[in-house]
Short mmCIF file of C-alpha atoms and ligand atoms in Angstrom, two decimals:
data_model
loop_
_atom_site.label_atom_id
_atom_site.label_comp_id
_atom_site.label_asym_id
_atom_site.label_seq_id
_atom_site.Cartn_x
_atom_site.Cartn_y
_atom_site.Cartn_z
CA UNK A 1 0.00 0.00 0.00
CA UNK A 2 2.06 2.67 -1.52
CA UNK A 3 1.60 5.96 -3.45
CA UNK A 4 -1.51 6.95 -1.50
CA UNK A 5 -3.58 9.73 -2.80
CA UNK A 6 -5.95 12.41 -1.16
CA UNK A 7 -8.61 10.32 -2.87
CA UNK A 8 -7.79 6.64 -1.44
CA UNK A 9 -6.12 7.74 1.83
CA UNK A 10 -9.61 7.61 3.36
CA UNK A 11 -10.41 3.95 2.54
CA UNK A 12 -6.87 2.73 3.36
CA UNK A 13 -6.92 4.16 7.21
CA UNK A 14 -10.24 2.82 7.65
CA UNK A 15 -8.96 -0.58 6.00
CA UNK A 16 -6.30 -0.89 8.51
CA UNK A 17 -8.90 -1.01 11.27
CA UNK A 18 -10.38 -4.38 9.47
CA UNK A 19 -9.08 -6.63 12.24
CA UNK A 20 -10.45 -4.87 15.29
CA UNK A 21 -11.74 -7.23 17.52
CA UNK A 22 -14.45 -5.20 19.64
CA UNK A 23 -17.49 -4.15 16.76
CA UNK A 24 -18.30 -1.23 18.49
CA UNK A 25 -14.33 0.05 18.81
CA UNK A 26 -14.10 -0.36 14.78
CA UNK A 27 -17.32 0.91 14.30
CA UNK A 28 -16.29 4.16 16.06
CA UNK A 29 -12.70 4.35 14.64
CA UNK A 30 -14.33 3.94 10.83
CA UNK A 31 -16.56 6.70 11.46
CA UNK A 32 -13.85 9.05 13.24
CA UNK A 33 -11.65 9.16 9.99
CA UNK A 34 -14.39 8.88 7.67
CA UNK A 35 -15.72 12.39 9.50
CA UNK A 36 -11.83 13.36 10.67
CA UNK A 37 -10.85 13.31 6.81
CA UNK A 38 -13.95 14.66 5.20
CA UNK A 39 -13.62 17.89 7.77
CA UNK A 40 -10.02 18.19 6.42
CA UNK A 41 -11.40 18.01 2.89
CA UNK A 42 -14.43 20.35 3.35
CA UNK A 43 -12.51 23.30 4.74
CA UNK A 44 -9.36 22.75 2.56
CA UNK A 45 -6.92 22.02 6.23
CA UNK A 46 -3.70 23.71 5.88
CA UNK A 47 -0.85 22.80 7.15
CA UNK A 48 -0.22 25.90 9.83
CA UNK A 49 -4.07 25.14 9.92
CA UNK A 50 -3.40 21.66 11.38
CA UNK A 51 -0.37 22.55 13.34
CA UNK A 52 -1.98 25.50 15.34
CA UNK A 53 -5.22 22.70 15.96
CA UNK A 54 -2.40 20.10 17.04
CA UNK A 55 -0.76 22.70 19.57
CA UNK A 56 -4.43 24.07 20.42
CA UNK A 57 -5.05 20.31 21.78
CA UNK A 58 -1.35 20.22 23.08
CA UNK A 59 -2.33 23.15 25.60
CA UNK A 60 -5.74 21.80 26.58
CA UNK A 61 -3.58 18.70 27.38
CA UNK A 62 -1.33 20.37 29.76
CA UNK A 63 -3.52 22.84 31.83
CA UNK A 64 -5.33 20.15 32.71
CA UNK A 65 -5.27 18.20 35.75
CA UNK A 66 -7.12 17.17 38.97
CA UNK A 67 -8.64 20.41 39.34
CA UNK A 68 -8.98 21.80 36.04
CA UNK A 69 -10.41 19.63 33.08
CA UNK A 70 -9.91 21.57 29.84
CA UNK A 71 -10.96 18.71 27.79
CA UNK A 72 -14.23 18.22 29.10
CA UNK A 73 -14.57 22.64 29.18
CA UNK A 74 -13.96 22.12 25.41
CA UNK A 75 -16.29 19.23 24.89
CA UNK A 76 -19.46 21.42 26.81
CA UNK A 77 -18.36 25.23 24.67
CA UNK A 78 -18.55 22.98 21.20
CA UNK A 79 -22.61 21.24 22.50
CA UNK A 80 -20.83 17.85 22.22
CA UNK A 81 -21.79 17.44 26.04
CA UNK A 82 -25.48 18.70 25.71
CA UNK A 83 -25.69 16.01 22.53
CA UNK A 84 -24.31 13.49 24.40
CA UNK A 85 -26.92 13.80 27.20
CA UNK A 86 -29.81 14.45 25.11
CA UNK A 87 -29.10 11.27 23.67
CA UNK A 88 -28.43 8.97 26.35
CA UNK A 89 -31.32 10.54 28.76
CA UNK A 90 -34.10 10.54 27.07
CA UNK A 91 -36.82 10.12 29.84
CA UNK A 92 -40.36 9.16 29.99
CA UNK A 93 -42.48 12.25 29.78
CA UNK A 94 -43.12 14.24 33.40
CA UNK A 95 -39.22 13.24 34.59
CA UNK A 96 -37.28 15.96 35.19
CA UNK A 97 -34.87 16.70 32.08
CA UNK A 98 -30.65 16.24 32.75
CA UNK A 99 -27.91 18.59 32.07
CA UNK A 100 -24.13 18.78 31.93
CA UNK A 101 -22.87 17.54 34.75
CA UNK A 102 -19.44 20.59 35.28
CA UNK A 103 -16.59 20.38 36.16
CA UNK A 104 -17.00 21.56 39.66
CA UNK A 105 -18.78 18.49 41.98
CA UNK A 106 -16.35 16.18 44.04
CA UNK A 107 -16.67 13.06 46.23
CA UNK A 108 -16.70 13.62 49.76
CA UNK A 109 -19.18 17.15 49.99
CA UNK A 110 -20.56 17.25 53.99
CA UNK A 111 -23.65 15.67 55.08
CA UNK A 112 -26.08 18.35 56.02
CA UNK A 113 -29.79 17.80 57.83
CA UNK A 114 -32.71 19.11 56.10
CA UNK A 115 -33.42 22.92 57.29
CA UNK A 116 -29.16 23.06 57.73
CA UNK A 117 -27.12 25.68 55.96
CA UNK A 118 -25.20 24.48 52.90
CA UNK A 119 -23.12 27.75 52.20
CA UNK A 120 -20.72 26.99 54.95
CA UNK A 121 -19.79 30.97 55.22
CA UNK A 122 -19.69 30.95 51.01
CA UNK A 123 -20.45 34.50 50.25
CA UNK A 124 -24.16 35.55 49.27
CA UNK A 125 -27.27 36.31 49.07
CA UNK A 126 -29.59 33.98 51.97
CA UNK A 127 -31.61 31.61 50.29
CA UNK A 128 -34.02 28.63 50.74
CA UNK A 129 -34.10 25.75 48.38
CA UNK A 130 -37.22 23.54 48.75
CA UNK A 131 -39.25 20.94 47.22
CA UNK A 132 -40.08 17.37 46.57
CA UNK A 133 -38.45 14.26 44.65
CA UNK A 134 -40.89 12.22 43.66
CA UNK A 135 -41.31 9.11 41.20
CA UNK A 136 -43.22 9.25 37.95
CA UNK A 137 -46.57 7.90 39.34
CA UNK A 138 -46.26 10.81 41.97
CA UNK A 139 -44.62 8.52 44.76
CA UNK A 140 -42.39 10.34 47.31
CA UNK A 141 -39.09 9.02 47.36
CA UNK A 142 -38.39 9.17 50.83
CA UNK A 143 -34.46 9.31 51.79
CA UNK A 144 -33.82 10.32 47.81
CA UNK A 145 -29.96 11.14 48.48
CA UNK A 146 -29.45 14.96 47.52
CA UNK A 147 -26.29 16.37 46.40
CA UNK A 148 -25.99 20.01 46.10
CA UNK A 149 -23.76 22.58 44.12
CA UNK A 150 -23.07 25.94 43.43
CA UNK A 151 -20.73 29.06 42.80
CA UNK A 152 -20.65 32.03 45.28
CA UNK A 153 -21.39 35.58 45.08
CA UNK A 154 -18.34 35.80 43.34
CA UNK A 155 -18.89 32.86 40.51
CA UNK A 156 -16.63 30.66 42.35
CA UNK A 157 -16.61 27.10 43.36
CA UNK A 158 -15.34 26.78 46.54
CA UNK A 159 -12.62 24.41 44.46
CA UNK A 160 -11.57 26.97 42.37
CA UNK A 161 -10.48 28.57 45.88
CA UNK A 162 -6.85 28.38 46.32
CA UNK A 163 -6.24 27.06 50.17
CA UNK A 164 -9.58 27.26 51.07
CA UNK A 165 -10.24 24.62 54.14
CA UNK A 166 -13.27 22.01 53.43
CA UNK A 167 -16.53 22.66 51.44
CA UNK A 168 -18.69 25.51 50.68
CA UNK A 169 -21.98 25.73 49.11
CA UNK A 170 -22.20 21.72 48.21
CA UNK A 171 -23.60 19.42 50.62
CA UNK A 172 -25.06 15.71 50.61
CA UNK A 173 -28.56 16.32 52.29
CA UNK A 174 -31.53 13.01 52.37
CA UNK A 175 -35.23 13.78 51.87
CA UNK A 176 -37.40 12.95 54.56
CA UNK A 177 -40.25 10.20 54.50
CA UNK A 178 -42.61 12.12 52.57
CA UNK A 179 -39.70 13.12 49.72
CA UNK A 180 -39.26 16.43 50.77
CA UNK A 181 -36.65 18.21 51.04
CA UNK A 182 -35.46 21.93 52.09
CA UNK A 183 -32.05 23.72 52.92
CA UNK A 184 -30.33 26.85 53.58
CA UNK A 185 -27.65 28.20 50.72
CA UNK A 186 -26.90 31.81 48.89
CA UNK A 187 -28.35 32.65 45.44
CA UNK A 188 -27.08 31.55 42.40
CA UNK A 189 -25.55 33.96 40.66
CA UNK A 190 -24.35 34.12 36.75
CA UNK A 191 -20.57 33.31 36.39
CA UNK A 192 -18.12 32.75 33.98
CA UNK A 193 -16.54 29.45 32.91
CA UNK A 194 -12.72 29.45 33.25
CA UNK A 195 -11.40 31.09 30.39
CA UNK A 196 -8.01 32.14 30.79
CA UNK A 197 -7.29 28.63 29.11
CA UNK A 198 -7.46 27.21 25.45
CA UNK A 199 -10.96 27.21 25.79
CA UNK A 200 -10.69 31.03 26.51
CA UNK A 201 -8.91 31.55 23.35
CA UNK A 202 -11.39 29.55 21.60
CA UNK A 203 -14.05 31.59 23.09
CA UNK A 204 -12.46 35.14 22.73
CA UNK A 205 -11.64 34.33 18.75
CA UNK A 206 -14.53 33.63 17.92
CA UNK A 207 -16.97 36.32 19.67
CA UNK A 208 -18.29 34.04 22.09
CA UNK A 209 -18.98 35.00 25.46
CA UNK A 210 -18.28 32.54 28.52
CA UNK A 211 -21.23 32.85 31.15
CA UNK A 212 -23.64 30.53 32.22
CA UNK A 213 -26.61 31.87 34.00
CA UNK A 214 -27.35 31.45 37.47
CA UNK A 215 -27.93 28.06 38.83
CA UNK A 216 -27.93 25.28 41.23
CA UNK A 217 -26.34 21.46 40.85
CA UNK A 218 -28.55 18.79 41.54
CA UNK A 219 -27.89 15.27 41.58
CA UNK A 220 -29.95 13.37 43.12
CA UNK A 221 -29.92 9.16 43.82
CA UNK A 222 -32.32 6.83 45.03
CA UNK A 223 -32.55 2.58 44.51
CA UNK A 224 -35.00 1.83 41.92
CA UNK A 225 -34.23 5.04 40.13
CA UNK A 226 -32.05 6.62 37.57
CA UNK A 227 -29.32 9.20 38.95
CA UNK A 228 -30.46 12.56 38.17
CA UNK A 229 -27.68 15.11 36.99
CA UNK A 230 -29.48 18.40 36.42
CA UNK A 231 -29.20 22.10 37.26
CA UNK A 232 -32.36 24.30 38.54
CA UNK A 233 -32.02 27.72 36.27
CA UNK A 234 -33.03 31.22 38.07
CA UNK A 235 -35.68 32.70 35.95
CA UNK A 236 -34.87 36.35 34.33
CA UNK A 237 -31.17 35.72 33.85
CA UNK A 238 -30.18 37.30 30.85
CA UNK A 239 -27.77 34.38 29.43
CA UNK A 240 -30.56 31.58 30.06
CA UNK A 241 -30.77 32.10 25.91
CA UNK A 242 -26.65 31.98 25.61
CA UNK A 243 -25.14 29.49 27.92
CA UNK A 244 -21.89 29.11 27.40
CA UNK A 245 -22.48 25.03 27.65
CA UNK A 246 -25.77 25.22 26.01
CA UNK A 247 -27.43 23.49 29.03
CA UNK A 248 -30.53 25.14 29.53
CA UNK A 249 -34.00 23.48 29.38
CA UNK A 250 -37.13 25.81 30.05
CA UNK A 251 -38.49 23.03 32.25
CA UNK A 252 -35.35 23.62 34.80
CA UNK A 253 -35.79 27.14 34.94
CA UNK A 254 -37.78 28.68 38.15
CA UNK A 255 -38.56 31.48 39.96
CA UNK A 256 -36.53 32.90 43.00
CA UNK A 257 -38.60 35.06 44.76
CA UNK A 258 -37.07 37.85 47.48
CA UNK A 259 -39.53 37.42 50.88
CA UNK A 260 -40.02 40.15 53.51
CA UNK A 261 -37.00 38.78 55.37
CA UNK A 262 -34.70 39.42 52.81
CA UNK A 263 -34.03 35.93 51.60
CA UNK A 264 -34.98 34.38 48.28
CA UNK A 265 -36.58 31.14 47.87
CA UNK A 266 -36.90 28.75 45.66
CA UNK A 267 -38.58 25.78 45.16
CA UNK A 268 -38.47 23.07 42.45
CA UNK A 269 -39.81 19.57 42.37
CA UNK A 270 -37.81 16.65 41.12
CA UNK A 271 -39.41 13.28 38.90
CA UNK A 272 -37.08 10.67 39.02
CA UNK A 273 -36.92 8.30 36.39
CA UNK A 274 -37.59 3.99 37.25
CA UNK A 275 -34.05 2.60 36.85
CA UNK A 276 -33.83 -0.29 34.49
CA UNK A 277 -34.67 -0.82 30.55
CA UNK A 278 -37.92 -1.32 31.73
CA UNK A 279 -38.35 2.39 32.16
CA UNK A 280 -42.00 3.74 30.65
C1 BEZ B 1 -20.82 24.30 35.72
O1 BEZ B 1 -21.98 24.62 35.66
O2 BEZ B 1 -20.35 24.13 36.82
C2 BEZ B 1 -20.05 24.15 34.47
C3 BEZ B 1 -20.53 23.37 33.45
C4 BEZ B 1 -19.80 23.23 32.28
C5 BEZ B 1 -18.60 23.89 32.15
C6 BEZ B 1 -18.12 24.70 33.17
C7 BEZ B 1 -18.86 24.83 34.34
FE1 FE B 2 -22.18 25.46 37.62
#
C-alpha cells in the first residue's frame, strides 16, 4: 500500500482497522476518519491550519489536571456534552430533564440535615431551596440522596479557591419520608466558565462570550431510580438564551422570589426516572 492519494487515503486508514476485535471500537474508529478526513477536505486544512489545531489540543492537554479539566470545558463550549446527554437521557415524559454535569462536583461534599445551611460561610445572598423528589406515578421518594452545588457571590466554586479549608456551598442532604426536602444556601448567581485557558482563546476568537446563567447542581440518587444530573435555572437571567455550555431546558428554569425577610426562595420539584430498561 504505496503511493496513497488524497482520494484513497480515506479507505486505506479505515482498511487498517479491518481486524479490530471489539465491533463497536471499529465501528467508532471507521466513522472518526471517515468524519476526521472529510472535515479536512471540506474546509481545505492547511498545514499551519493543522499545526496551530495540534498545539491548540497540546495546551488543553497540559492545563489540565485534577482540578482543572480543559478537555471536558472544550467538549461542553462545542454542545458535544449537551448532545451526548440528550441522547443517552431521554426520559419518559413528566421526569425531570438532565444537564451537563461541570466540572466543579467532588466526592466527599458534607452531610447536612434538612433545614441546615449548605453555604458553609460561602459568600451571598440567603436563600431557601425547597421541594419534593418524587417518582413518575407521583410517589415520594423518601431518603432520595441529595447532592448540592453551586458558585458564590463571586462565581466561584469553593474548588476553584486556592487554600480554602473544606466545602462551601455543596452538601449531601436526604429527603425525609414524605420526599421532601429543604435547605439553607446563597443565590445563584451568573458566572463565567474558566477562560483564561485554550478554551478562553477559543471563546475570545470567535466572539463568544463565557457565562452561564445562574444556577444550582442537583444530583440526586435513590434505589430503583435513575441518577439525576441536572441544574435548577433562576428565571430572568439574561444568558438563560446563551449558555456558554448550552445546558438550559425551560423546564429547569424557576422562579426565585425575594420574601419580607430578605431571603430568596426557591422551590423546584424533582421526577425521578424507574431505573432499568424497563423504564415507561
Ligand atoms: C458548571 O456549571 O459548573 C459548568 C458546566 C460546564 C462547564 C463549566 C462549568
Ligand atoms: Fe455550575
Amino acid at each position: 500500500m504505496r503511493n496513497l492519494t488524497q482520494d484513497n487515503i480515506t479507505q486505506a486508514v479505515i482498511a487498517r482497522f479491518a481486524d479490530t476485535p471489539d465491533p463497536r471500537l471499529k465501528e467508532i474508529m471507521t466513522s472518526l476518519v471517515q468524519h476526521l478526513h472529510a472535515f479536512a477536505r471540506e474546509v481545505k486544512l492547511t498545514e499551519e491550519e493543522w499545526f496551530r489545531g495540534i498545539d491548540f489540543l497540546t495546551r488543553t492537554g497540559h492545563i489540565t489536571d485534577d482540578r482543572r479539566q480543559e478537555f471536558i470545558l472544550l467538549s461542553d463550549t462545542l454542545g458535544l456534552s449537551m448532545l451526548t446527554i440528550a441522547m443517552n437521557n431521554e426520559k419518559p415524559a413528566g421526569c425531570t430533564e438532565s444537564t451537563v454535569f461541570g466540572p466543579f462536583y467532588v466526592e466527599g461534599a458534607p452531610s447536612y440535615d434538612l433545614g441546615e445551611d449548605v453555604a458553609n460561610g460561602a459568600a451571598g445572598v440567603p436563600c431557601v431551596v425547597r421541594g419534593t423528589v418524587r417518582g413518575l406515578d407521583g410517589e415520594p421518594v423518601p431518603g432520595a440522596e441529595i447532592h448540592v452545588w453551586q458558585a458564590d457571590a463571586e462565581g466561584k466554586y469553593d474548588v476553584q479557591r486556592e487554600g480554602l479549608a473544606g466545602h462551601q456551598a455543596r452538601g449531601v442532604l436526604h429527603a425525609n419520608g414524605k420526599g421532601e426536602y429543604h435547605f439553607r444556601s446563597i443565590l445563584a448567581e451568573a458566572y463565567p466558565i474558566p477562560d483564561d485557558g485554550p478554551v478562553g482563546d477559543m471563546l475570545k476568537a470567535t466572539k463568544r462570550h463565557p457565562w452561564r446563567p445562574a444556577h444550582l447542581h442537583f444530583m440526586i440518587r435513590a434505589p430503583g431510580y435513575e441518577t439525576l444530573i441536572t441544574h435548577v435555572f433562576r428565571n430572568g437571567d439574561p444568558y438563560l438564551d446563551s449558555d456558554a455550555v448550552f445546558g438550559v431546558r425551560q423546564s429547569l428554569v424557576a422562579d426565585w422570589v425575594k420574601q419580607p425577610d430578605g431571603r430568596y426562595l426557591v422551590e423546584y420539584d424533582f421526577v425521578l426516572a424507574p431505573a432499568g430498561k424497563d423504564a415507561r
